[in-house]
Amino acid sequence: MRGIESTGPSAGDSSRPGRTPGNLPVELTTFHGRDGDLDRLRQCVSRSRLVTVTGTGGVGKSRLAVQGARQMQERFCDGVWLVDAATVRDPRLLEHSVVAALRLAETSGRAPRTTLLEQLARRRLLLVLDGFEHLVEESARLVRTLLGRLPGLRVLATGRRPLGIGGEQLFPLAPLAATDAAGLFADRAGAVQPGFALTPDNRDRVADLCRRLDGIPLALELAAGRLRTLSLPQMLERLDDRFALLTGGTRDAPAHHQTLRTAVGWSHELCSPRERLLWARLSVFAGAFDLEAAEYVCSGPELPADQVLDVLAQLLAQSVVTREDAPSGVRYRMLDTLRAYGAYWLAATGQTRRLRERHRDWYTGLVTWCELEWLSPRQEAVALRITDEFANLRAALEFAVDEDEDPRHGLYLAGTLWFCWVGCGRIREGRHWLERALEREAHEPPPGAVGAAGDGGVRLRALGLAGYAAVLQGDTVAALAALHECREEAERTGDDRAAAYSLLRLGSLALISDDVRRAEELLAGGLARYEELGELNSHVLIGRVELALAVAFGGDLARAVELCEAVRRECVEHGELWARAYALYGLGFMAWSRGEAARAGALLREGLAISAGFQDLVATVLALELLARIAVGEGRAREAAVFQGAAQRLWPSVGMPLFGSRYFDVPHRECERLAREALGEPAYLEALREGAALDPEVVVDRALRPGDGGPAPVRRPQAGPSPAGDGASPRPYPFPGAGEAGYGRGLAS
């Protein structure tokens, strides 16, 4: 988030005992002054359902809003949730970003706005919409709709201009008062020059500096960073020159805008030519980035890759770039205002498109490598890396899908990210990108030949994945159309991988449609095609679990157990966790069908701990349903009803409850009947309501508790080695996989 140097555990993480739900970042620097502003902001939020903090860039809007929201957490039983709108470039993704920030599942065929309205209908929460100014119209429409339909919602927004909708309470934020400005400067100066403090000898100079920078926090922090190389008298002398040189604004521009431009421009002028060059080139990154990405994307004849680190360190020392420790490792970030300033200079040099192409190439290479590492012991590290890189992946997708001269780049990138869409709970957004890439390719044929890889594999891969996304969302018509087209074209062109994949996914559709015999036939056919290719990947493992379920639904439990046990062994051998969760669900279902309730519960909890860590809602809600049935059989009827209530709330985000399948519905109906009998109607309905009101993470942690012990932890993805395995960087390809084994692999791995 702009102005907040943090990506650590959420201050409002509901998975931590005693904490209110939410996702506010952990503060790494102290908050100075503004006590009166905080008091007034809390009062405004108490009186008005929409409060917008306005002010010039760098004045501290984001920091004030987050600090105020943190102090108001206890007022909102369903938490305080931050949406960083500044990183959303495409207006069409604003609602997706709100859904993701609120940790609502994205596997439903419904529009994201519908998901928000349905899932927040009974919640009482504060939404902090930060940095919306480049998406004013879209933000205003969304906020107006949400506030009009959700009585328990309040919105605290920050931007350089109002949203301009009815009921909006404006909160103009002025620069820091003299005392607070001096305190902020001294604090930040002490961080870069140990021992620095306000003294009788420097107090007047500090006051003069703060006054001439108009008390704008960003300007003060930049000035503090220069104490590494300049004394206070030197800064004041140079500030005189730079103000005169860099005012540059129109006469009718707000004074604070001119002041901020002066502060940023002054810092820019004090940089060396190589530092300015790197500053401009770093502006192509969205959100945080790592050193390897900066070395590849930003290097060139004027700045060799092996010198990027030293120049980056200088920008870090000057507070142009900040460092943060993310789950996947050390990352760097530029404040939004500084990024925009760098982008201006990059455009002035005419290098914007070239840098965006290099950015696309780097993230295409990263995604390709991550896909290769997905079926490995590094799967958790891949999931973490993809999560940390998602803002940059979106930026790469936006360029590849909308602006790239060759539409195959977008097809390749969207298709290769299947493990993010399916494995990490982003089905809805994945389908969005896949369909956009397919639509553009259909209207703009690729220019010339790609080489040995050809075009068909890339397109069919994206087409098959779009069909599978539709299957998971319950969109049968779209799923059938995409998968049949994929299969027919694959057979016509001899693309065996696409043919195998389409058979598997048609089998998935038949399974949830209760056509068990047809499902078994299609799944077995697809698996046989993969076996002929000698290929093992996560699609194959999931297909085998689905085949086992089809066999179990057909009555052959012994064979079904054998199939699932084989999948579990393969997963353990290869370090595959995501598919293992589904194998454990299958084994749990079969154990329950055999009357082995204790074993079934242990298997389901083991799988649930994995799937919840990956944020895979499909596997999560299936496990909750069956754990509810086991609980009622063990005499824990109220707990069973709570789990059913939680599942009832989650199913609309997945699609049709229990896929509309009578086979998946059997334990649900039995659980409901037994719980009603044990509790009575009023108590049963009360427990349902309790479960529906619980945060999903709370429900999962509750479901993982063994009967006589403490909570069993969710298996959260753990940081590990680089997805490149031995510490090597992922290889970026100038064109996705041209001449590489990773390209044209169709629907492999």
PDB file of C-alpha atoms in Angstrom, residues 485-661:
ATOM      1  CA  GLU A 485     -14.339 -27.188 -29.645  1.00  0.00           C
ATOM      2  CA  CYS A 486     -11.010 -27.922 -27.950  1.00  0.00           C
ATOM      3  CA  ARG A 487     -11.425 -31.670 -28.424  1.00  0.00           C
ATOM      4  CA  GLU A 488     -12.521 -31.496 -32.065  1.00  0.00           C
ATOM      5  CA  GLU A 489      -9.726 -29.142 -33.078  1.00  0.00           C
ATOM      6  CA  ALA A 490      -7.167 -31.165 -31.123  1.00  0.00           C
ATOM      7  CA  GLU A 491      -8.182 -34.354 -32.915  1.00  0.00           C
ATOM      8  CA  ARG A 492      -8.125 -32.571 -36.264  1.00  0.00           C
ATOM      9  CA  THR A 493      -4.657 -31.068 -35.742  1.00  0.00           C
ATOM     10  CA  GLY A 494      -3.136 -34.042 -33.894  1.00  0.00           C
ATOM     11  CA  ASP A 495      -2.578 -32.193 -30.601  1.00  0.00           C
ATOM     12  CA  ASP A 496      -2.615 -35.192 -28.269  1.00  0.00           C
ATOM     13  CA  ARG A 497      -2.172 -33.173 -25.082  1.00  0.00           C
ATOM     14  CA  ALA A 498      -5.100 -30.894 -25.803  1.00  0.00           C
ATOM     15  CA  ALA A 499      -7.193 -33.933 -26.725  1.00  0.00           C
ATOM     16  CA  ALA A 500      -6.266 -35.669 -23.461  1.00  0.00           C
ATOM     17  CA  TYR A 501      -7.051 -32.554 -21.422  1.00  0.00           C
ATOM     18  CA  SER A 502     -10.414 -31.949 -23.070  1.00  0.00           C
ATOM     19  CA  LEU A 503     -11.419 -35.567 -22.442  1.00  0.00           C
ATOM     20  CA  LEU A 504     -10.512 -35.212 -18.758  1.00  0.00           C
ATOM     21  CA  ARG A 505     -12.508 -32.018 -18.333  1.00  0.00           C
ATOM     22  CA  LEU A 506     -15.526 -33.374 -20.181  1.00  0.00           C
ATOM     23  CA  GLY A 507     -15.300 -36.225 -17.688  1.00  0.00           C
ATOM     24  CA  SER A 508     -15.276 -33.702 -14.838  1.00  0.00           C
ATOM     25  CA  LEU A 509     -18.449 -32.161 -16.225  1.00  0.00           C
ATOM     26  CA  ALA A 510     -20.118 -35.567 -16.567  1.00  0.00           C
ATOM     27  CA  LEU A 511     -19.151 -36.436 -12.978  1.00  0.00           C
ATOM     28  CA  ILE A 512     -20.849 -33.435 -11.401  1.00  0.00           C
ATOM     29  CA  SER A 513     -23.806 -33.974 -13.758  1.00  0.00           C
ATOM     30  CA  ASP A 514     -24.324 -37.466 -12.244  1.00  0.00           C
ATOM     31  CA  ASP A 515     -23.605 -39.253 -15.530  1.00  0.00           C
ATOM     32  CA  VAL A 516     -21.274 -41.636 -13.708  1.00  0.00           C
ATOM     33  CA  ARG A 517     -20.828 -44.157 -16.493  1.00  0.00           C
ATOM     34  CA  ARG A 518     -20.023 -41.454 -19.037  1.00  0.00           C
ATOM     35  CA  ALA A 519     -17.702 -39.747 -16.548  1.00  0.00           C
ATOM     36  CA  GLU A 520     -15.768 -42.961 -16.001  1.00  0.00           C
ATOM     37  CA  GLU A 521     -15.460 -43.495 -19.749  1.00  0.00           C
ATOM     38  CA  LEU A 522     -14.236 -39.968 -20.485  1.00  0.00           C
ATOM     39  CA  LEU A 523     -11.878 -39.761 -17.517  1.00  0.00           C
ATOM     40  CA  ALA A 524     -10.346 -43.148 -18.292  1.00  0.00           C
ATOM     41  CA  GLY A 525      -9.964 -42.132 -21.934  1.00  0.00           C
ATOM     42  CA  GLY A 526      -8.211 -38.900 -21.060  1.00  0.00           C
ATOM     43  CA  LEU A 527      -5.895 -40.627 -18.587  1.00  0.00           C
ATOM     44  CA  ALA A 528      -5.036 -43.264 -21.184  1.00  0.00           C
ATOM     45  CA  ARG A 529      -4.066 -40.544 -23.648  1.00  0.00           C
ATOM     46  CA  TYR A 530      -1.778 -38.971 -21.072  1.00  0.00           C
ATOM     47  CA  GLU A 531      -0.253 -42.377 -20.328  1.00  0.00           C
ATOM     48  CA  GLU A 532       0.487 -42.848 -24.014  1.00  0.00           C
ATOM     49  CA  LEU A 533       2.311 -39.541 -23.928  1.00  0.00           C
ATOM     50  CA  GLY A 534       4.274 -40.670 -20.855  1.00  0.00           C
ATOM     51  CA  GLU A 535       3.205 -37.549 -19.032  1.00  0.00           C
ATOM     52  CA  LEU A 536       2.409 -37.035 -15.343  1.00  0.00           C
ATOM     53  CA  ASN A 537       1.125 -33.680 -14.117  1.00  0.00           C
ATOM     54  CA  SER A 538      -1.356 -32.235 -11.660  1.00  0.00           C
ATOM     55  CA  HIS A 539      -4.180 -32.477 -14.204  1.00  0.00           C
ATOM     56  CA  VAL A 540      -3.566 -36.238 -14.405  1.00  0.00           C
ATOM     57  CA  LEU A 541      -3.561 -36.601 -10.627  1.00  0.00           C
ATOM     58  CA  ILE A 542      -6.824 -34.673 -10.234  1.00  0.00           C
ATOM     59  CA  GLY A 543      -8.309 -36.718 -13.091  1.00  0.00           C
ATOM     60  CA  ARG A 544      -7.439 -39.933 -11.279  1.00  0.00           C
ATOM     61  CA  VAL A 545      -9.195 -38.689  -8.136  1.00  0.00           C
ATOM     62  CA  GLU A 546     -12.267 -37.838 -10.190  1.00  0.00           C
ATOM     63  CA  LEU A 547     -12.147 -41.297 -11.773  1.00  0.00           C
ATOM     64  CA  ALA A 548     -11.982 -42.819  -8.283  1.00  0.00           C
ATOM     65  CA  LEU A 549     -15.080 -40.833  -7.259  1.00  0.00           C
ATOM     66  CA  ALA A 550     -16.928 -41.985 -10.372  1.00  0.00           C
ATOM     67  CA  VAL A 551     -16.005 -45.594  -9.547  1.00  0.00           C
ATOM     68  CA  ALA A 552     -17.107 -45.095  -5.923  1.00  0.00           C
ATOM     69  CA  PHE A 553     -20.426 -43.576  -6.988  1.00  0.00           C
ATOM     70  CA  GLY A 554     -20.841 -46.636  -9.194  1.00  0.00           C
ATOM     71  CA  GLY A 555     -20.502 -48.904  -6.163  1.00  0.00           C
ATOM     72  CA  ASP A 556     -16.938 -50.283  -6.406  1.00  0.00           C
ATOM     73  CA  LEU A 557     -15.410 -48.822  -3.232  1.00  0.00           C
ATOM     74  CA  ALA A 558     -12.445 -51.200  -3.175  1.00  0.00           C
ATOM     75  CA  ARG A 559     -11.229 -50.124  -6.617  1.00  0.00           C
ATOM     76  CA  ALA A 560     -11.921 -46.487  -5.801  1.00  0.00           C
ATOM     77  CA  VAL A 561      -9.726 -46.715  -2.699  1.00  0.00           C
ATOM     78  CA  GLU A 562      -6.930 -48.285  -4.740  1.00  0.00           C
ATOM     79  CA  LEU A 563      -7.076 -45.447  -7.263  1.00  0.00           C
ATOM     80  CA  CYS A 564      -6.991 -42.734  -4.578  1.00  0.00           C
ATOM     81  CA  GLU A 565      -4.206 -44.417  -2.606  1.00  0.00           C
ATOM     82  CA  ALA A 566      -2.143 -44.553  -5.781  1.00  0.00           C
ATOM     83  CA  VAL A 567      -2.687 -40.831  -6.288  1.00  0.00           C
ATOM     84  CA  ARG A 568      -1.690 -40.094  -2.704  1.00  0.00           C
ATOM     85  CA  ARG A 569       1.524 -42.090  -3.122  1.00  0.00           C
ATOM     86  CA  GLU A 570       2.359 -40.235  -6.328  1.00  0.00           C
ATOM     87  CA  CYS A 571       1.710 -36.894  -4.638  1.00  0.00           C
ATOM     88  CA  VAL A 572       3.968 -37.740  -1.716  1.00  0.00           C
ATOM     89  CA  GLU A 573       6.682 -38.933  -4.096  1.00  0.00           C
ATOM     90  CA  HIS A 574       6.594 -35.719  -6.131  1.00  0.00           C
ATOM     91  CA  GLY A 575       5.838 -33.266  -3.309  1.00  0.00           C
ATOM     92  CA  GLU A 576       2.441 -32.399  -4.794  1.00  0.00           C
ATOM     93  CA  LEU A 577       0.178 -30.970  -2.083  1.00  0.00           C
ATOM     94  CA  TRP A 578      -2.713 -29.421  -4.002  1.00  0.00           C
ATOM     95  CA  ALA A 579      -3.804 -32.663  -5.711  1.00  0.00           C
ATOM     96  CA  ARG A 580      -3.075 -34.583  -2.507  1.00  0.00           C
ATOM     97  CA  ALA A 581      -5.850 -32.633  -0.768  1.00  0.00           C
ATOM     98  CA  TYR A 582      -8.330 -33.976  -3.322  1.00  0.00           C
ATOM     99  CA  ALA A 583      -6.994 -37.517  -2.942  1.00  0.00           C
ATOM    100  CA  LEU A 584      -7.459 -37.210   0.820  1.00  0.00           C
ATOM    101  CA  TYR A 585     -11.022 -36.002   0.305  1.00  0.00           C
ATOM    102  CA  GLY A 586     -11.700 -39.012  -1.931  1.00  0.00           C
ATOM    103  CA  LEU A 587     -10.265 -41.407   0.637  1.00  0.00           C
ATOM    104  CA  GLY A 588     -12.278 -39.702   3.369  1.00  0.00           C
ATOM    105  CA  PHE A 589     -15.474 -40.048   1.335  1.00  0.00           C
ATOM    106  CA  MET A 590     -14.801 -43.740   0.776  1.00  0.00           C
ATOM    107  CA  ALA A 591     -13.920 -44.346   4.436  1.00  0.00           C
ATOM    108  CA  TRP A 592     -17.181 -42.682   5.472  1.00  0.00           C
ATOM    109  CA  SER A 593     -19.079 -44.791   2.914  1.00  0.00           C
ATOM    110  CA  ARG A 594     -17.575 -47.899   4.562  1.00  0.00           C
ATOM    111  CA  GLY A 595     -18.639 -46.768   8.036  1.00  0.00           C
ATOM    112  CA  GLU A 596     -15.103 -45.828   9.158  1.00  0.00           C
ATOM    113  CA  ALA A 597     -15.978 -42.430  10.579  1.00  0.00           C
ATOM    114  CA  ALA A 598     -12.835 -41.852  12.656  1.00  0.00           C
ATOM    115  CA  ARG A 599     -10.520 -42.632   9.749  1.00  0.00           C
ATOM    116  CA  ALA A 600     -12.634 -40.509   7.420  1.00  0.00           C
ATOM    117  CA  GLY A 601     -12.413 -37.528   9.778  1.00  0.00           C
ATOM    118  CA  ALA A 602      -8.629 -37.778  10.056  1.00  0.00           C
ATOM    119  CA  LEU A 603      -8.226 -37.960   6.267  1.00  0.00           C
ATOM    120  CA  LEU A 604     -10.567 -35.043   5.671  1.00  0.00           C
ATOM    121  CA  ARG A 605      -8.866 -32.828   8.245  1.00  0.00           C
ATOM    122  CA  GLU A 606      -5.470 -33.575   6.711  1.00  0.00           C
ATOM    123  CA  GLY A 607      -6.754 -32.557   3.294  1.00  0.00           C
ATOM    124  CA  LEU A 608      -8.609 -29.514   4.612  1.00  0.00           C
ATOM    125  CA  ALA A 609      -5.438 -28.168   6.219  1.00  0.00           C
ATOM    126  CA  ILE A 610      -3.785 -28.256   2.786  1.00  0.00           C
ATOM    127  CA  SER A 611      -6.616 -26.918   0.641  1.00  0.00           C
ATOM    128  CA  ALA A 612      -7.341 -24.035   3.009  1.00  0.00           C
ATOM    129  CA  GLY A 613      -3.664 -23.051   2.865  1.00  0.00           C
ATOM    130  CA  PHE A 614      -3.904 -22.834  -0.910  1.00  0.00           C
ATOM    131  CA  GLN A 615      -7.249 -20.972  -0.642  1.00  0.00           C
ATOM    132  CA  ASP A 616      -8.874 -23.681  -2.792  1.00  0.00           C
ATOM    133  CA  LEU A 617     -12.523 -23.194  -1.893  1.00  0.00           C
ATOM    134  CA  VAL A 618     -13.830 -26.219  -3.826  1.00  0.00           C
ATOM    135  CA  ALA A 619     -11.825 -28.742  -1.808  1.00  0.00           C
ATOM    136  CA  THR A 620     -12.415 -26.745   1.375  1.00  0.00           C
ATOM    137  CA  VAL A 621     -16.206 -26.688   1.178  1.00  0.00           C
ATOM    138  CA  LEU A 622     -16.408 -30.365   0.133  1.00  0.00           C
ATOM    139  CA  ALA A 623     -14.393 -31.336   3.213  1.00  0.00           C
ATOM    140  CA  LEU A 624     -16.557 -29.186   5.493  1.00  0.00           C
ATOM    141  CA  GLU A 625     -19.722 -30.859   4.206  1.00  0.00           C
ATOM    142  CA  LEU A 626     -18.436 -34.348   4.944  1.00  0.00           C
ATOM    143  CA  LEU A 627     -16.926 -33.350   8.304  1.00  0.00           C
ATOM    144  CA  ALA A 628     -20.379 -32.084   9.263  1.00  0.00           C
ATOM    145  CA  ARG A 629     -21.853 -35.521   8.490  1.00  0.00           C
ATOM    146  CA  ILE A 630     -19.177 -37.216  10.576  1.00  0.00           C
ATOM    147  CA  ALA A 631     -19.716 -34.790  13.473  1.00  0.00           C
ATOM    148  CA  VAL A 632     -23.446 -35.493  13.699  1.00  0.00           C
ATOM    149  CA  GLY A 633     -22.735 -39.216  13.677  1.00  0.00           C
ATOM    150  CA  GLU A 634     -20.399 -38.748  16.631  1.00  0.00           C
ATOM    151  CA  GLY A 635     -23.030 -36.922  18.654  1.00  0.00           C
ATOM    152  CA  ARG A 636     -21.836 -33.388  17.898  1.00  0.00           C
ATOM    153  CA  ALA A 637     -25.033 -32.237  16.228  1.00  0.00           C
ATOM    154  CA  ARG A 638     -24.595 -28.541  16.932  1.00  0.00           C
ATOM    155  CA  GLU A 639     -21.068 -28.524  15.521  1.00  0.00           C
ATOM    156  CA  ALA A 640     -22.376 -30.292  12.449  1.00  0.00           C
ATOM    157  CA  ALA A 641     -25.040 -27.655  11.939  1.00  0.00           C
ATOM    158  CA  VAL A 642     -22.441 -24.889  12.327  1.00  0.00           C
ATOM    159  CA  PHE A 643     -20.316 -26.513   9.603  1.00  0.00           C
ATOM    160  CA  GLN A 644     -23.364 -26.810   7.371  1.00  0.00           C
ATOM    161  CA  GLY A 645     -24.152 -23.146   7.902  1.00  0.00           C
ATOM    162  CA  ALA A 646     -20.594 -22.212   6.956  1.00  0.00           C
ATOM    163  CA  ALA A 647     -20.773 -24.404   3.850  1.00  0.00           C
ATOM    164  CA  GLN A 648     -24.144 -22.913   2.957  1.00  0.00           C
ATOM    165  CA  ARG A 649     -22.513 -19.490   2.893  1.00  0.00           C
ATOM    166  CA  LEU A 650     -19.547 -20.700   0.808  1.00  0.00           C
ATOM    167  CA  TRP A 651     -21.367 -22.708  -1.859  1.00  0.00           C
ATOM    168  CA  PRO A 652     -22.757 -19.706  -3.787  1.00  0.00           C
ATOM    169  CA  SER A 653     -19.169 -18.568  -4.327  1.00  0.00           C
ATOM    170  CA  VAL A 654     -18.275 -21.950  -5.809  1.00  0.00           C
ATOM    171  CA  GLY A 655     -21.348 -22.372  -7.969  1.00  0.00           C
ATOM    172  CA  MET A 656     -24.350 -24.621  -7.615  1.00  0.00           C
ATOM    173  CA  PRO A 657     -24.442 -26.116  -4.082  1.00  0.00           C
ATOM    174  CA  LEU A 658     -22.885 -29.591  -4.099  1.00  0.00           C
ATOM    175  CA  PHE A 659     -22.661 -29.164  -7.897  1.00  0.00           C
ATOM    176  CA  GLY A 660     -26.327 -30.169  -8.079  1.00  0.00           C
ATOM    177  CA  SER A 661     -25.139 -33.792  -7.789  1.00  0.00           C
TER     178      SER A 661
END
